[in-house]
Each structure stands twice: as structure tokens, then as C-alpha cells.
Coordinates of C-alpha atoms in Angstrom, one line a residue:
X1 CA 73.2 111.6 95.5
X2 CA 73.4 113.9 92.5
X3 CA 75.7 112.9 89.8
X4 CA 78.9 115.1 89.5
X5 CA 79.8 116.3 86.0
X6 CA 83.2 116.8 84.4
X7 CA 84.2 120.4 83.5
X8 CA 83.5 121.2 79.8
X9 CA 87.2 121.3 78.9
X10 CA 87.6 117.7 80.2
X11 CA 84.6 116.6 78.2
X12 CA 86.1 118.1 75.1
X13 CA 89.4 116.3 75.6
X14 CA 87.7 113.0 76.2
X15 CA 85.7 113.3 73.0
X16 CA 88.4 114.7 70.7
X17 CA 91.5 112.8 71.6
X18 CA 90.6 109.3 70.4
X19 CA 93.6 107.1 69.8
X20 CA 94.2 106.1 66.2
X21 CA 96.0 102.9 65.2
X22 CA 99.1 102.3 63.2
X23 CA 99.6 99.0 61.5
X24 CA 102.9 97.3 62.3
X25 CA 104.4 94.2 60.7
X26 CA 101.8 93.7 58.0
X27 CA 98.9 94.2 60.3
X28 CA 99.9 91.5 62.8
X29 CA 100.2 94.0 65.6
X30 CA 98.5 97.4 65.9
X31 CA 99.9 99.6 68.6
X32 CA 97.8 102.6 69.6
X33 CA 99.3 105.9 68.6
X34 CA 98.2 108.8 70.8
X35 CA 98.7 112.5 71.0
X36 CA 100.4 114.3 73.9
X37 CA 97.0 115.2 75.4
X38 CA 97.0 114.2 79.1
X39 CA 93.5 112.8 79.0
X40 CA 93.8 111.0 75.7
X41 CA 94.8 107.6 76.9
X42 CA 92.3 104.8 77.3
X43 CA 89.2 107.0 76.8
X44 CA 87.5 106.3 73.4
X45 CA 84.3 108.3 73.5
X46 CA 82.4 110.9 75.6
X47 CA 80.3 108.1 77.1
X48 CA 83.4 106.5 78.6
X49 CA 84.3 109.6 80.7
X50 CA 83.2 109.0 84.3
X51 CA 81.6 111.7 86.4
X52 CA 84.3 112.7 88.9
X53 CA 84.7 115.1 91.8
X54 CA 86.5 118.4 91.3
X55 CA 90.3 117.9 91.3
X56 CA 90.1 114.3 90.2
X57 CA 91.0 113.3 86.5
X58 CA 91.6 110.1 84.7
X59 CA 95.2 109.0 85.0
X60 CA 97.0 109.6 81.8
X61 CA 99.5 106.7 81.8
X62 CA 97.6 103.5 82.6
X63 CA 99.0 100.7 80.4
X64 CA 97.3 97.6 81.9
X65 CA 94.5 96.5 84.1
X66 CA 90.8 97.5 83.9
X67 CA 90.1 101.0 82.6
X68 CA 86.7 102.7 82.8
X69 CA 84.0 101.3 80.4
X70 CA 80.4 102.4 80.5
X71 CA 78.1 99.6 81.8
X72 CA 80.9 97.3 83.0
X73 CA 81.3 98.7 86.5
X74 CA 85.1 98.9 86.2
X75 CA 87.0 102.0 86.7
X76 CA 90.6 102.8 85.8
X77 CA 93.3 104.7 87.6
X78 CA 92.6 108.3 88.6
X79 CA 94.8 111.2 89.6
X80 CA 94.5 113.8 92.3
X81 CA 95.5 117.2 90.8
X82 CA 96.3 118.8 94.1
X83 CA 99.2 116.5 95.2
X84 CA 99.7 114.3 92.1
X85 CA 98.7 111.1 93.8
X86 CA 97.4 108.1 91.8
X87 CA 94.0 106.8 93.0
X88 CA 93.6 103.0 92.5
X89 CA 90.0 101.7 92.8
X90 CA 89.5 99.2 95.6
X91 CA 86.1 98.2 94.4
X92 CA 86.3 94.4 94.7
X93 CA 85.2 93.6 98.2
X94 CA 87.8 91.0 99.2
X95 CA 90.6 92.0 96.8
X96 CA 90.4 95.7 97.5
X97 CA 90.4 95.2 101.3
X98 CA 93.3 92.7 100.9
X99 CA 95.4 95.3 99.0
X100 CA 94.7 98.1 101.5
X101 CA 95.7 95.7 104.4
X102 CA 98.9 94.9 102.6
X103 CA 99.9 98.5 102.2
X104 CA 98.9 99.3 105.7
X105 CA 101.2 96.5 107.0
X106 CA 104.1 98.0 105.0
X107 CA 103.4 101.5 106.3
X108 CA 103.2 100.4 109.9
X109 CA 105.9 97.8 109.9
X110 CA 108.0 97.5 113.1
X111 CA 111.7 97.6 113.0
X112 CA 112.1 93.9 113.2
X113 CA 110.1 93.1 110.1
X114 CA 112.9 93.5 107.6
X115 CA 110.9 92.1 104.7
X116 CA 108.3 94.8 105.2
X117 CA 110.8 97.6 105.6
X118 CA 112.5 96.6 102.4
X119 CA 109.1 96.7 100.7
X120 CA 108.8 100.4 101.5
X121 CA 111.7 101.0 99.2
X122 CA 110.5 98.9 96.3
X123 CA 106.8 99.8 96.2
X124 CA 105.0 103.1 95.5
X125 CA 104.6 105.3 98.6
X126 CA 101.3 104.6 100.2
X127 CA 99.3 107.7 101.2
X128 CA 96.3 106.1 102.7
X129 CA 92.8 105.4 101.2
X130 CA 89.7 107.5 100.8
X131 CA 86.1 107.3 99.6
X132 CA 85.0 109.4 96.6
X133 CA 81.8 109.8 94.6
X134 CA 82.1 108.5 91.0
X135 CA 79.1 108.5 88.7
X136 CA 77.0 109.2 91.7
X137 CA 78.2 106.2 93.7
X138 CA 80.7 106.2 96.6
X139 CA 83.9 104.2 95.8
X140 CA 87.0 103.5 97.9
X141 CA 90.5 104.2 96.5
X142 CA 94.1 103.5 97.5
X143 CA 96.1 106.7 97.3
X144 CA 99.6 106.0 95.9
X145 CA 102.7 107.8 94.7
X146 CA 102.8 108.6 91.0
X147 CA 106.0 107.0 89.8
X148 CA 105.9 109.1 86.7
X149 CA 105.8 112.4 88.6
X150 CA 108.1 115.0 87.0
X151 CA 108.6 113.0 83.8
X152 CA 107.9 114.9 80.6
X153 CA 107.6 111.9 78.4
X154 CA 106.9 108.9 80.7
X155 CA 107.4 105.5 79.3
X156 CA 105.8 102.6 81.3
X157 CA 105.8 98.9 81.1
X158 CA 103.7 96.5 83.3
X159 CA 105.3 93.1 83.8
X160 CA 103.2 90.5 85.6
X161 CA 105.4 88.2 87.6
X162 CA 104.9 84.5 88.0
X163 CA 103.7 81.5 85.9
X164 CA 100.6 81.2 88.1
X165 CA 98.4 84.3 88.3
X166 CA 95.3 82.8 90.1
X167 CA 95.1 82.8 93.8
X168 CA 94.0 80.0 96.2
X169 CA 90.4 81.4 96.2
X170 CA 90.0 81.4 92.4
X171 CA 87.2 79.2 90.9
X172 CA 88.0 76.5 88.4
X173 CA 86.8 78.7 85.6
X174 CA 89.0 81.5 86.8
X175 CA 92.0 79.2 87.0
X176 CA 91.4 77.8 83.5
X177 CA 91.0 81.3 82.1
X178 CA 94.2 82.7 83.7
X179 CA 96.2 79.6 82.6
X180 CA 95.1 80.1 79.0
X181 CA 96.6 83.6 78.8
X182 CA 100.2 84.6 77.9
X183 CA 101.2 80.9 77.7
X184 CA 104.4 81.2 75.7
X185 CA 106.0 84.1 77.6
X186 CA 105.1 82.6 81.0
X187 CA 106.5 79.2 80.0
X188 CA 109.8 80.8 78.8
X189 CA 110.3 83.4 81.5
X190 CA 107.8 83.0 84.3
X191 CA 106.4 86.5 83.6
X192 CA 104.2 88.2 80.9
X193 CA 103.7 91.8 79.6
X194 CA 100.1 92.9 79.7
X195 CA 100.9 96.4 78.3
X196 CA 103.4 99.2 77.8
X197 CA 103.7 102.7 76.3
X198 CA 106.8 104.6 75.2
X199 CA 107.6 107.8 73.4
X200 CA 109.5 106.8 70.2
X201 CA 112.7 108.8 69.8
X202 CA 112.6 107.8 66.2
X203 CA 109.4 109.6 65.2
X204 CA 108.3 111.3 68.4
X205 CA 105.0 109.4 68.7
X206 CA 103.6 107.9 71.8
X207 CA 103.1 104.2 71.1
X208 CA 100.9 101.9 73.3
X209 CA 100.8 98.1 73.2
X210 CA 98.1 96.3 75.0
X211 CA 97.2 92.8 76.2
X212 CA 96.4 91.4 72.8
X213 CA 100.0 92.2 71.8
X214 CA 101.3 90.8 75.0
X215 CA 99.4 87.5 74.6
X216 CA 101.3 86.8 71.3
X217 CA 104.8 87.2 72.8
X218 CA 107.1 84.2 73.0
X219 CA 110.7 83.5 74.2
X220 CA 112.2 85.6 71.3
X221 CA 109.7 88.4 71.0
X222 CA 109.6 89.2 74.7
X223 CA 113.1 90.4 74.3
X224 CA 112.2 92.4 71.3
X225 CA 109.2 94.0 73.1
X226 CA 111.4 95.1 76.0
X227 CA 114.1 96.5 73.7
X228 CA 111.3 98.4 71.8
X229 CA 110.1 99.8 75.2
X230 CA 113.7 100.9 76.0
X231 CA 114.0 102.8 72.7
X232 CA 116.9 100.6 72.0
X233 CA 116.5 100.3 68.2
X234 CA 119.7 102.3 67.8
X235 CA 121.5 101.0 70.8
X236 CA 121.1 100.3 74.5
X237 CA 121.7 103.0 77.1
X238 CA 123.9 101.9 80.0
X239 CA 122.7 104.6 82.4
X240 CA 119.1 103.6 81.8
X241 CA 119.8 99.9 82.4
X242 CA 121.8 100.5 85.5
X243 CA 119.0 102.6 87.1
X244 CA 116.4 100.0 86.3
X245 CA 118.6 97.1 87.4
X246 CA 119.4 98.8 90.7
X247 CA 115.7 98.6 91.6
X248 CA 115.3 95.1 90.1
X249 CA 118.2 93.8 92.1
X250 CA 116.5 95.1 95.3
X251 CA 113.2 93.4 94.3
X252 CA 115.1 90.2 93.6
X253 CA 116.9 90.4 97.0
X254 CA 113.5 90.7 98.7
X255 CA 112.0 87.8 96.8
X256 CA 115.0 85.6 97.6
X257 CA 114.6 86.0 101.4
X258 CA 111.0 86.8 102.2
X259 CA 108.8 83.9 103.5
X260 CA 105.8 86.0 104.7
X261 CA 103.7 86.3 101.5
X262 CA 102.6 84.5 98.4
X263 CA 102.0 86.9 95.6
X264 CA 99.7 86.2 92.6
X265 CA 99.0 88.5 89.7
X266 CA 101.5 91.1 91.1
X267 CA 103.5 93.2 88.7
X268 CA 106.7 95.1 88.4
X269 CA 106.3 98.5 86.8
X270 CA 109.2 99.9 84.8
X271 CA 109.2 103.6 84.2
X272 CA 111.6 106.1 82.6
X273 CA 111.5 109.5 81.0
X274 CA 112.2 109.5 77.3
X275 CA 113.1 113.2 77.4
X276 CA 115.9 112.3 79.8
X277 CA 117.0 109.3 77.7
X278 CA 117.4 111.2 74.5
X279 CA 120.7 113.0 75.3
X280 CA 122.4 109.9 76.6
X281 CA 121.0 107.3 74.2
X282 CA 123.7 105.4 72.4
X283 CA 123.6 106.1 68.7
X284 CA 125.4 104.6 65.7
X285 CA 126.8 107.5 63.7
X286 CA 129.6 107.3 61.0
X287 CA 130.7 110.8 61.8
X288 CA 130.7 110.6 65.6
X289 CA 133.9 109.3 67.2
X290 CA 134.0 106.7 69.9
X291 CA 137.6 106.6 70.9
X292 CA 139.9 109.0 72.7
X293 CA 141.6 109.7 69.3
X294 CA 138.3 111.4 68.1
X295 CA 137.7 113.4 71.2
X296 CA 139.2 116.6 72.6
X297 CA 139.6 116.8 76.3
X298 CA 138.4 120.2 77.6
X299 CA 138.5 120.7 81.3
X300 CA 137.4 117.1 81.9
X301 CA 134.6 117.4 79.2
X302 CA 134.7 115.2 76.1
X303 CA 134.0 117.1 72.9
X304 CA 133.6 115.6 69.4
X305 CA 136.2 116.6 66.8
X306 CA 134.7 118.6 63.9
X307 CA 135.2 116.0 61.2
X308 CA 134.1 113.0 63.2
X309 CA 137.0 110.9 61.8
X310 CA 139.9 109.2 63.5
X311 CA 142.8 111.4 64.0
X312 CA 145.3 111.1 61.2
X313 CA 142.9 109.0 59.1
X314 CA 140.2 109.6 56.5
X315 CA 138.3 106.6 57.6
X316 CA 134.9 107.4 59.3
X317 CA 134.5 105.7 62.7
X318 CA 131.4 103.4 62.7
X319 CA 131.4 101.8 66.1
X320 CA 128.5 102.6 68.5
X321 CA 128.9 105.6 70.6
X322 CA 127.0 107.6 73.2
X323 CA 125.0 110.5 71.8
X324 CA 126.5 113.6 70.2
X325 CA 125.6 115.7 73.3
X326 CA 128.0 115.8 76.2
X327 CA 126.6 114.6 79.4
X328 CA 127.9 114.3 82.9
X329 CA 127.6 111.1 84.9
X330 CA 123.9 111.5 85.7
X331 CA 122.9 112.6 82.3
X332 CA 122.8 116.4 82.5
X333 CA 123.8 118.3 79.3
X334 CA 127.2 120.1 79.7
X335 CA 126.9 123.6 78.0
X336 CA 130.6 123.7 77.2
X337 CA 130.2 121.3 74.3
X338 CA 127.9 123.8 72.5
X339 CA 130.7 126.4 72.6
X340 CA 132.9 124.1 70.6
X341 CA 130.2 123.2 68.2
X342 CA 129.6 126.9 67.5
X343 CA 133.3 127.3 66.6
X344 CA 132.8 125.2 63.4
X345 CA 132.5 127.0 60.2
X346 CA 130.0 126.1 57.5
X347 CA 132.8 125.5 55.0
X348 CA 134.6 123.0 57.2
X349 CA 131.6 121.0 58.1
X350 CA 129.2 119.5 55.5
X351 CA 126.8 118.4 58.3
X352 CA 126.1 122.0 59.4
X353 CA 122.3 121.7 59.1
X354 CA 122.3 118.5 61.1
X355 CA 124.4 120.0 63.8
X356 CA 122.1 122.9 64.1
X357 CA 119.2 120.5 64.5
X358 CA 120.9 118.6 67.2
X359 CA 121.9 121.8 69.0
X360 CA 118.3 123.0 69.0
X361 CA 117.2 119.7 70.5
X362 CA 119.9 120.0 73.2
X363 CA 119.0 123.5 74.1
X364 CA 115.3 122.4 74.4
X365 CA 116.6 119.8 76.9
X366 CA 118.5 122.5 78.8
X367 CA 115.5 124.9 79.0
X368 CA 113.4 122.0 80.4
X369 CA 116.2 121.5 82.9
X370 CA 116.2 125.2 83.9
X371 CA 112.4 125.1 84.2
X372 CA 112.7 122.5 87.0
X373 CA 111.6 119.3 85.1
X374 CA 114.9 117.5 85.8
X375 CA 115.5 118.0 89.5
X376 CA 115.6 114.2 90.0
X377 CA 118.9 112.6 89.0
X378 CA 117.2 109.2 88.8
X379 CA 115.0 109.1 85.7
X380 CA 114.4 105.4 85.4
X381 CA 113.0 103.1 88.1
X382 CA 111.2 99.8 88.8
X383 CA 108.6 99.2 91.6
X384 CA 106.4 96.3 92.7
X385 CA 102.7 97.0 92.3
X386 CA 99.3 95.2 92.5
X387 CA 98.8 93.4 95.7
X388 CA 95.1 92.6 95.6
X389 CA 96.1 88.9 95.5
X390 CA 98.8 88.9 98.2
X391 CA 98.2 86.2 100.7
X392 CA 100.1 85.9 104.1
X393 CA 101.8 82.5 104.5
X394 CA 99.9 80.4 107.1
X395 CA 102.0 78.5 109.7
X396 CA 102.2 74.8 108.8
X397 CA 100.7 72.1 111.1
X398 CA 104.0 70.4 111.7
X399 CA 105.9 73.6 112.3
X400 CA 108.1 73.3 109.2
X401 CA 109.9 76.6 108.4
X402 CA 108.2 78.7 105.7
X403 CA 109.8 78.7 102.3
X404 CA 110.2 81.5 99.7
X405 CA 107.6 82.2 97.0
X406 CA 109.0 80.1 94.2
X407 CA 106.4 81.3 91.7
X408 CA 107.3 85.0 92.2
X409 CA 111.1 84.3 92.6
X410 CA 111.4 82.5 89.3
X411 CA 109.8 85.4 87.4
X412 CA 111.8 88.1 89.0
X413 CA 115.0 86.1 88.6
X414 CA 114.4 85.7 84.8
X415 CA 113.5 89.4 84.5
X416 CA 116.8 90.4 86.2
X417 CA 118.7 88.0 83.9
X418 CA 117.1 89.6 80.9
X419 CA 118.2 93.0 81.9
X420 CA 121.6 91.8 82.9
X421 CA 121.9 90.4 79.4
X422 CA 121.0 93.8 77.9
X423 CA 123.7 95.4 80.1
X424 CA 126.2 92.8 78.9
X425 CA 125.3 93.6 75.3
X426 CA 125.5 97.3 76.0
X427 CA 129.1 96.9 77.3
X428 CA 130.1 94.8 74.4
X429 CA 128.7 97.2 71.8
X430 CA 130.8 100.0 73.3
X431 CA 134.1 98.2 73.2
X432 CA 136.2 100.0 70.5
X433 CA 136.8 97.8 67.5
X434 CA 140.2 96.4 67.1
X435 CA 142.5 98.6 65.1
X436 CA 140.3 101.6 65.4
X437 CA 141.7 103.1 68.6

């Protein structure tokens, strides 16, 4: 079979968009900073670009797992440009067939298999599997829904659930190797973080943290890593947390009741759109009011007062608040606010330049909305992924009833508790300070 070649423009992107590193914390951690190029992630040289069929490109948002490296025989996620599906290699003979069988069981689940029916709602949509030529060899792929579809600035975190990641068929060497990784985070939480990427709202850069960063995380720094991923350096966003928790609660519900499977090395993928987060992100601003005294009610829309001070007082309000843009319940920008902003005169507002900057950003968001990028009201979600090591529970010899998967359940319980703690912190930080209202 003749080897298929990448189009010239793909080769150029593979060779020119090499990630650079940014030293953080005195060089202890070096996240990868990448450009916005859709093919710039995880490809470090022209030699590492696989030869792919027409219409198939490297997936731009892989944060964990095996990516393509010349000479290793491993291949990362790919994307089908015609329908946006993600193609996951099923190259390993047993593991690949096992994952295909798992998704096929979900897809064809009868009405009485409630644990499988629920799985349809908390896993990416399965679109079958197909064989494609890659580097002149035929390879089998699972075809899955792209959870980041429609997101302009997708942020993704891979969280591997369970203290134990090796399956019953693993060799002693494999068991020892898996046990030696992510020790502190697994001990503390029953899960670990192999990788994540997010668009920093502070400096606009796409930051990527890989497995070496994840291996160093402990009980304290796991929380710091998740907050970093959530862009929460200036405050947590209730809307974002609620959307993620809604899915996490469903995954937890499944794990608390299902007795059909034992999952090993399975992950929960968290995704959200930083472009949608920006207008609703909580910010601490001395000139932005947080109480009804600092807001004007206009047809049901809350609008900031010009001075950003408490009514009848010269004291700036410093409690945390939602962003200076006005948003409805699902996070869409309300144009009416901009009318009131425009009414300010330069002489009455010393922050005129800053207001103009914010208004420009808001209108950019509105133009994106009009262009159709924000059709989905839900812009943050969590899904179960990676079922290459999902084993059906075998009936016991003495007919004892099957039990739940304690290894998986402990990890998802702790992940839910972590996010519930964030939500509690979010509610507390938005309670008006005593004497301010």
C-alpha cells in the first residue's frame, strides 16, 4: 500500500507551531504554552506528523494518553473534518476490542439495562468504528463525539478515576509501574490528573500541563491544579460549577448503583469554553458593586452604577462580584447594559479607557454569538471516557449478589466532594459583607 501524504499546509503547521515552555514557580513546573493553531498541540517536529487520509487531521485538544511519536507505534487522537468526530485508535488487540465491545453494548442496550441506558447520557456519543490507512498501515478506530465541538477556546482536563489503574490481566511489572505513578494524589483522593489545558483569561495564553506535572500533585496541590484549570484565580464561577456538577452527579449516581462492570484506568473528561466563561466569571473589582444598592434595575436587567460605589457613600465596594457584563441566567450578554455604559461621560468616569476595553471585549463576545458559536446553552460538561480496561463482572460461584465497583466509586465520590466544596466556597464569597448592603 502506498503511503498517503499530508497536504503541504498541514506539513507547514506541524513544523512551525512547536510549543514553547514557560517556567512557573522557579522552574519546578513548566507548562507548555501554545498558539491558537489547531494543529499545534502535541506535534513537535515534521517527523512526528503521521501520514493520514484526506479529511483526517490530528485532534487539536488531546491532553493525556499516547500521542503519535515516530518509531513508537503509538498514535494519538485524530479528527474527521467532515462530521467533527474524534477518532480514537483501537490498536492494542485485546484492549481495543474490549473498548469497542463496551461502546457497542451501550449503543444496543435494551430497555431493562438501566445501568447501560444511563451510560449513554454520561459518555461521548458512539458513532461506530472504522479502519483507516495511517502511515501506509491499516488501523482500526473508534468514532466518538467531540465534546469540545462548537467551543472557541476549549479547556480540557483528564482525571483518571480509581486508586488502582491496572486490570486483572496486567503483569507484575505493569502492576508495579502503575502503582508507582501519581502516588500522593491517588492516596488522598482516589484519582489523579494526567493532563489538562486551559486558555488563561489573565494573559490569553493556552497553557498545557502534562503527566510530569500531574505526578507531583498531592492533597493540597490537586485542588490548586483544578482551580487553575477552572480559571478561578480571581474567583469561582457558579454557573460553570453547576454545569460540571450536574454531569458529575449523574456519573456518581451510576457508580453508586451499577454492579455490571469493573473499570480500570478509566477517566472523567472535564471540558468548558473559556470564551463563554469570560463574561460570567466572578471578578474582584473595587469599582464594581455587588449589592442591590450599587445596581440599577432596568426592565429586569441589573446595570452597574457609574461610580461603582455604594449609594450614599464614598467607600468603594470590595466584595467579590460577577463580571461587569450583564448576563442572563444561561450566560448570554444582555445588550441593554451597553446602552447605559455609553451614557457615561468622560468627565464623570475616570475609568473611561477601561470601560471602553471591557465594552470591546463584550461586543466581541456578542459577535461570536451572532456568528453561531454559542448555540449551546451548556458550555461546561463532564463525561466518562476510556474503557479499554472495562471488565464485565463474572457471576460468583456461590451466587452471591454482585457489588459496586468500590475502586471507581471512591474516586468519583471524592471528585464530586471536591467540586461541591468549590461550589460552597463560591456561595460564601458572594455573600455581601456585613454592613455593606
